[in-house]
Amino acid sequence: MALTKTCLRAQAKKGAELLDHKHPGWWRKVKTTELDMSECDRCVLGWVFEGSSDNDLGYWSGVWGLFGSGDFRSPWTHGFNAEGKAFKDGTTDFDVLADEWVKRIQQRRREYRADLAQRHDQRSVTVGSIT
């Protein structure tokens, strides 16, 4: 059975939540403009676990660190890998995953900036009330 785009998005959500739990701040390491889910050195795990250029060490370090060395199915069920199959609209499962990962990373960056701004505002109010 082929995966739907909805299923792929849900898998990326599951993977992002796993990274949030095991590697808080993971989204800071991913260069979204260079994210390529079909390339091990430029996929989410490649960026987070910092494989060097033109190798898949980051991807495999991530797989082993998150799931253990014998678990080869979980990268697919968590949106870290796909088969490269095309949809009728011409996009591939890699494209869908990359788009979803970029959305999730951008969301975390927006939330982080909003949290920083709120803390800055709170600090300003506290300092202002002291003087």
PDB file of C-alpha atoms in Angstrom:
ATOM      1  CA  MET A   1       0.000   0.000   0.000  1.00  0.00           C
ATOM      2  CA  ALA A   2       1.396   3.374  -1.014  1.00  0.00           C
ATOM      3  CA  LEU A   3       1.668   6.114   1.560  1.00  0.00           C
ATOM      4  CA  THR A   4      -0.521   9.165   1.190  1.00  0.00           C
ATOM      5  CA  LYS A   5       0.710  12.717   1.640  1.00  0.00           C
ATOM      6  CA  THR A   6      -1.337  12.919   4.844  1.00  0.00           C
ATOM      7  CA  CYS A   7       0.416   9.837   6.198  1.00  0.00           C
ATOM      8  CA  LEU A   8       3.847  11.243   5.308  1.00  0.00           C
ATOM      9  CA  ARG A   9       3.020  14.511   7.095  1.00  0.00           C
ATOM     10  CA  ALA A  10       1.921  12.577  10.186  1.00  0.00           C
ATOM     11  CA  GLN A  11       5.178  10.623  10.116  1.00  0.00           C
ATOM     12  CA  ALA A  12       7.226  13.840   9.992  1.00  0.00           C
ATOM     13  CA  LYS A  13       5.204  15.176  12.943  1.00  0.00           C
ATOM     14  CA  LYS A  14       6.043  12.002  14.873  1.00  0.00           C
ATOM     15  CA  GLY A  15       9.731  12.373  13.995  1.00  0.00           C
ATOM     16  CA  ALA A  16       9.800  16.044  15.026  1.00  0.00           C
ATOM     17  CA  GLU A  17       8.199  15.181  18.365  1.00  0.00           C
ATOM     18  CA  LEU A  18      10.793  12.441  18.912  1.00  0.00           C
ATOM     19  CA  LEU A  19      13.615  14.895  18.190  1.00  0.00           C
ATOM     20  CA  ASP A  20      12.001  17.477  20.499  1.00  0.00           C
ATOM     21  CA  HIS A  21      12.067  14.884  23.270  1.00  0.00           C
ATOM     22  CA  LYS A  22      15.520  13.391  22.664  1.00  0.00           C
ATOM     23  CA  HIS A  23      17.390  16.370  21.156  1.00  0.00           C
ATOM     24  CA  PRO A  24      15.785  19.685  22.182  1.00  0.00           C
ATOM     25  CA  GLY A  25      16.767  22.506  19.849  1.00  0.00           C
ATOM     26  CA  TRP A  26      17.496  20.105  16.987  1.00  0.00           C
ATOM     27  CA  TRP A  27      15.797  22.490  14.548  1.00  0.00           C
ATOM     28  CA  ARG A  28      18.604  25.022  14.992  1.00  0.00           C
ATOM     29  CA  LYS A  29      21.014  22.774  13.099  1.00  0.00           C
ATOM     30  CA  VAL A  30      18.927  22.234   9.963  1.00  0.00           C
ATOM     31  CA  LYS A  31      19.588  24.491   6.986  1.00  0.00           C
ATOM     32  CA  THR A  32      16.101  24.509   5.517  1.00  0.00           C
ATOM     33  CA  THR A  33      17.259  26.057   2.244  1.00  0.00           C
ATOM     34  CA  GLU A  34      19.559  23.063   1.737  1.00  0.00           C
ATOM     35  CA  LEU A  35      17.275  20.360   3.159  1.00  0.00           C
ATOM     36  CA  ASP A  36      17.028  17.390   0.804  1.00  0.00           C
ATOM     37  CA  MET A  37      15.304  14.331   2.205  1.00  0.00           C
ATOM     38  CA  SER A  38      16.641  12.154  -0.623  1.00  0.00           C
ATOM     39  CA  GLU A  39      20.274  12.803   0.399  1.00  0.00           C
ATOM     40  CA  CYS A  40      21.580  11.319   3.654  1.00  0.00           C
ATOM     41  CA  ASP A  41      24.018  14.150   4.284  1.00  0.00           C
ATOM     42  CA  ARG A  42      21.361  16.858   3.768  1.00  0.00           C
ATOM     43  CA  CYS A  43      18.266  15.206   5.273  1.00  0.00           C
ATOM     44  CA  VAL A  44      16.988  16.110   8.748  1.00  0.00           C
ATOM     45  CA  LEU A  45      19.111  13.471  10.485  1.00  0.00           C
ATOM     46  CA  GLY A  46      22.124  14.390   8.356  1.00  0.00           C
ATOM     47  CA  TRP A  47      21.923  17.994   9.600  1.00  0.00           C
ATOM     48  CA  VAL A  48      21.048  17.193  13.201  1.00  0.00           C
ATOM     49  CA  PHE A  49      23.705  14.534  13.636  1.00  0.00           C
ATOM     50  CA  GLU A  50      26.228  16.378  11.452  1.00  0.00           C
ATOM     51  CA  GLY A  51      27.508  13.933   8.921  1.00  0.00           C
ATOM     52  CA  SER A  52      30.244  15.354   6.763  1.00  0.00           C
ATOM     53  CA  SER A  53      29.635  16.330   3.155  1.00  0.00           C
ATOM     54  CA  ASP A  54      29.000  13.520   0.687  1.00  0.00           C
ATOM     55  CA  ASN A  55      28.508  10.772   3.243  1.00  0.00           C
ATOM     56  CA  ASP A  56      25.628   9.303   5.158  1.00  0.00           C
ATOM     57  CA  LEU A  57      27.203   9.249   8.619  1.00  0.00           C
ATOM     58  CA  GLY A  58      24.834  11.887  10.008  1.00  0.00           C
ATOM     59  CA  TYR A  59      21.797   9.934   8.873  1.00  0.00           C
ATOM     60  CA  TRP A  60      23.074   6.650  10.296  1.00  0.00           C
ATOM     61  CA  SER A  61      24.294   8.274  13.520  1.00  0.00           C
ATOM     62  CA  GLY A  62      20.780   9.621  13.926  1.00  0.00           C
ATOM     63  CA  VAL A  63      19.146   6.274  13.200  1.00  0.00           C
ATOM     64  CA  TRP A  64      21.411   4.454  15.649  1.00  0.00           C
ATOM     65  CA  GLY A  65      21.077   7.159  18.296  1.00  0.00           C
ATOM     66  CA  LEU A  66      17.302   7.395  18.080  1.00  0.00           C
ATOM     67  CA  PHE A  67      16.293   3.817  17.365  1.00  0.00           C
ATOM     68  CA  GLY A  68      19.260   1.507  17.927  1.00  0.00           C
ATOM     69  CA  SER A  69      21.441  -0.243  15.385  1.00  0.00           C
ATOM     70  CA  GLY A  70      18.981  -3.003  14.526  1.00  0.00           C
ATOM     71  CA  ASP A  71      15.906  -0.870  13.814  1.00  0.00           C
ATOM     72  CA  PHE A  72      15.658  -0.040  10.138  1.00  0.00           C
ATOM     73  CA  ARG A  73      11.875   0.495   9.953  1.00  0.00           C
ATOM     74  CA  SER A  74      11.494   3.416  12.371  1.00  0.00           C
ATOM     75  CA  PRO A  75      13.234   5.987  10.151  1.00  0.00           C
ATOM     76  CA  TRP A  76      10.378   5.494   7.685  1.00  0.00           C
ATOM     77  CA  THR A  77       7.612   5.562  10.302  1.00  0.00           C
ATOM     78  CA  HIS A  78       9.034   8.800  11.751  1.00  0.00           C
ATOM     79  CA  GLY A  79       9.380  10.701   8.476  1.00  0.00           C
ATOM     80  CA  PHE A  80      13.145  10.499   8.213  1.00  0.00           C
ATOM     81  CA  ASN A  81      13.172   8.414   5.032  1.00  0.00           C
ATOM     82  CA  ALA A  82      11.000   7.485   2.068  1.00  0.00           C
ATOM     83  CA  GLU A  83      11.080   5.415  -1.084  1.00  0.00           C
ATOM     84  CA  GLY A  84      11.271   8.161  -3.705  1.00  0.00           C
ATOM     85  CA  LYS A  85       7.894   7.328  -5.199  1.00  0.00           C
ATOM     86  CA  ALA A  86       6.079   9.945  -7.264  1.00  0.00           C
ATOM     87  CA  PHE A  87       2.530  11.169  -6.785  1.00  0.00           C
ATOM     88  CA  LYS A  88       0.197  11.982  -9.679  1.00  0.00           C
ATOM     89  CA  ASP A  89       0.989  15.712  -9.312  1.00  0.00           C
ATOM     90  CA  GLY A  90       4.689  15.053  -9.977  1.00  0.00           C
ATOM     91  CA  THR A  91       5.917  15.508  -6.399  1.00  0.00           C
ATOM     92  CA  THR A  92       7.691  12.681  -4.627  1.00  0.00           C
ATOM     93  CA  ASP A  93       7.401  11.399  -1.107  1.00  0.00           C
ATOM     94  CA  PHE A  94      10.783  13.047  -0.460  1.00  0.00           C
ATOM     95  CA  ASP A  95       9.305  16.400  -1.564  1.00  0.00           C
ATOM     96  CA  VAL A  96       6.328  16.008   0.754  1.00  0.00           C
ATOM     97  CA  LEU A  97       8.568  15.130   3.692  1.00  0.00           C
ATOM     98  CA  ALA A  98      10.922  18.033   3.004  1.00  0.00           C
ATOM     99  CA  ASP A  99       8.023  20.502   2.826  1.00  0.00           C
ATOM    100  CA  GLU A 100       6.571  19.174   6.078  1.00  0.00           C
ATOM    101  CA  TRP A 101       9.915  19.250   7.878  1.00  0.00           C
ATOM    102  CA  VAL A 102      10.502  22.841   6.754  1.00  0.00           C
ATOM    103  CA  LYS A 103       7.058  23.817   8.098  1.00  0.00           C
ATOM    104  CA  ARG A 104       7.766  22.145  11.448  1.00  0.00           C
ATOM    105  CA  ILE A 105      11.215  23.751  11.719  1.00  0.00           C
ATOM    106  CA  GLN A 106       9.860  27.190  10.838  1.00  0.00           C
ATOM    107  CA  GLN A 107       7.101  26.740  13.422  1.00  0.00           C
ATOM    108  CA  ARG A 108       9.652  25.941  16.126  1.00  0.00           C
ATOM    109  CA  ARG A 109      11.762  28.947  15.130  1.00  0.00           C
ATOM    110  CA  ARG A 110       8.726  31.252  15.306  1.00  0.00           C
ATOM    111  CA  GLU A 111       7.796  29.878  18.728  1.00  0.00           C
ATOM    112  CA  TYR A 112      11.366  30.342  19.938  1.00  0.00           C
ATOM    113  CA  ARG A 113      11.485  33.969  18.752  1.00  0.00           C
ATOM    114  CA  ALA A 114       8.099  34.672  20.351  1.00  0.00           C
ATOM    115  CA  ASP A 115       9.287  33.159  23.632  1.00  0.00           C
ATOM    116  CA  LEU A 116      12.459  35.282  23.547  1.00  0.00           C
ATOM    117  CA  ALA A 117      10.429  38.426  22.860  1.00  0.00           C
ATOM    118  CA  GLN A 118       8.055  37.619  25.722  1.00  0.00           C
ATOM    119  CA  ARG A 119      10.954  37.045  28.130  1.00  0.00           C
ATOM    120  CA  HIS A 120      12.522  40.324  27.003  1.00  0.00           C
ATOM    121  CA  ASP A 121       9.236  42.146  27.598  1.00  0.00           C
ATOM    122  CA  GLN A 122       8.869  40.558  31.040  1.00  0.00           C
ATOM    123  CA  ARG A 123      12.415  41.545  31.949  1.00  0.00           C
ATOM    124  CA  SER A 124      11.752  45.122  30.808  1.00  0.00           C
ATOM    125  CA  VAL A 125       8.652  45.328  32.991  1.00  0.00           C
ATOM    126  CA  THR A 126      10.532  43.912  35.989  1.00  0.00           C
ATOM    127  CA  VAL A 127      13.474  46.264  35.556  1.00  0.00           C
ATOM    128  CA  GLY A 128      11.102  49.191  35.009  1.00  0.00           C
ATOM    129  CA  SER A 129       9.225  48.466  38.238  1.00  0.00           C
ATOM    130  CA  ILE A 130      12.468  48.397  40.276  1.00  0.00           C
ATOM    131  CA  THR A 131      13.485  51.921  39.335  1.00  0.00           C
TER     132      THR A 131
END
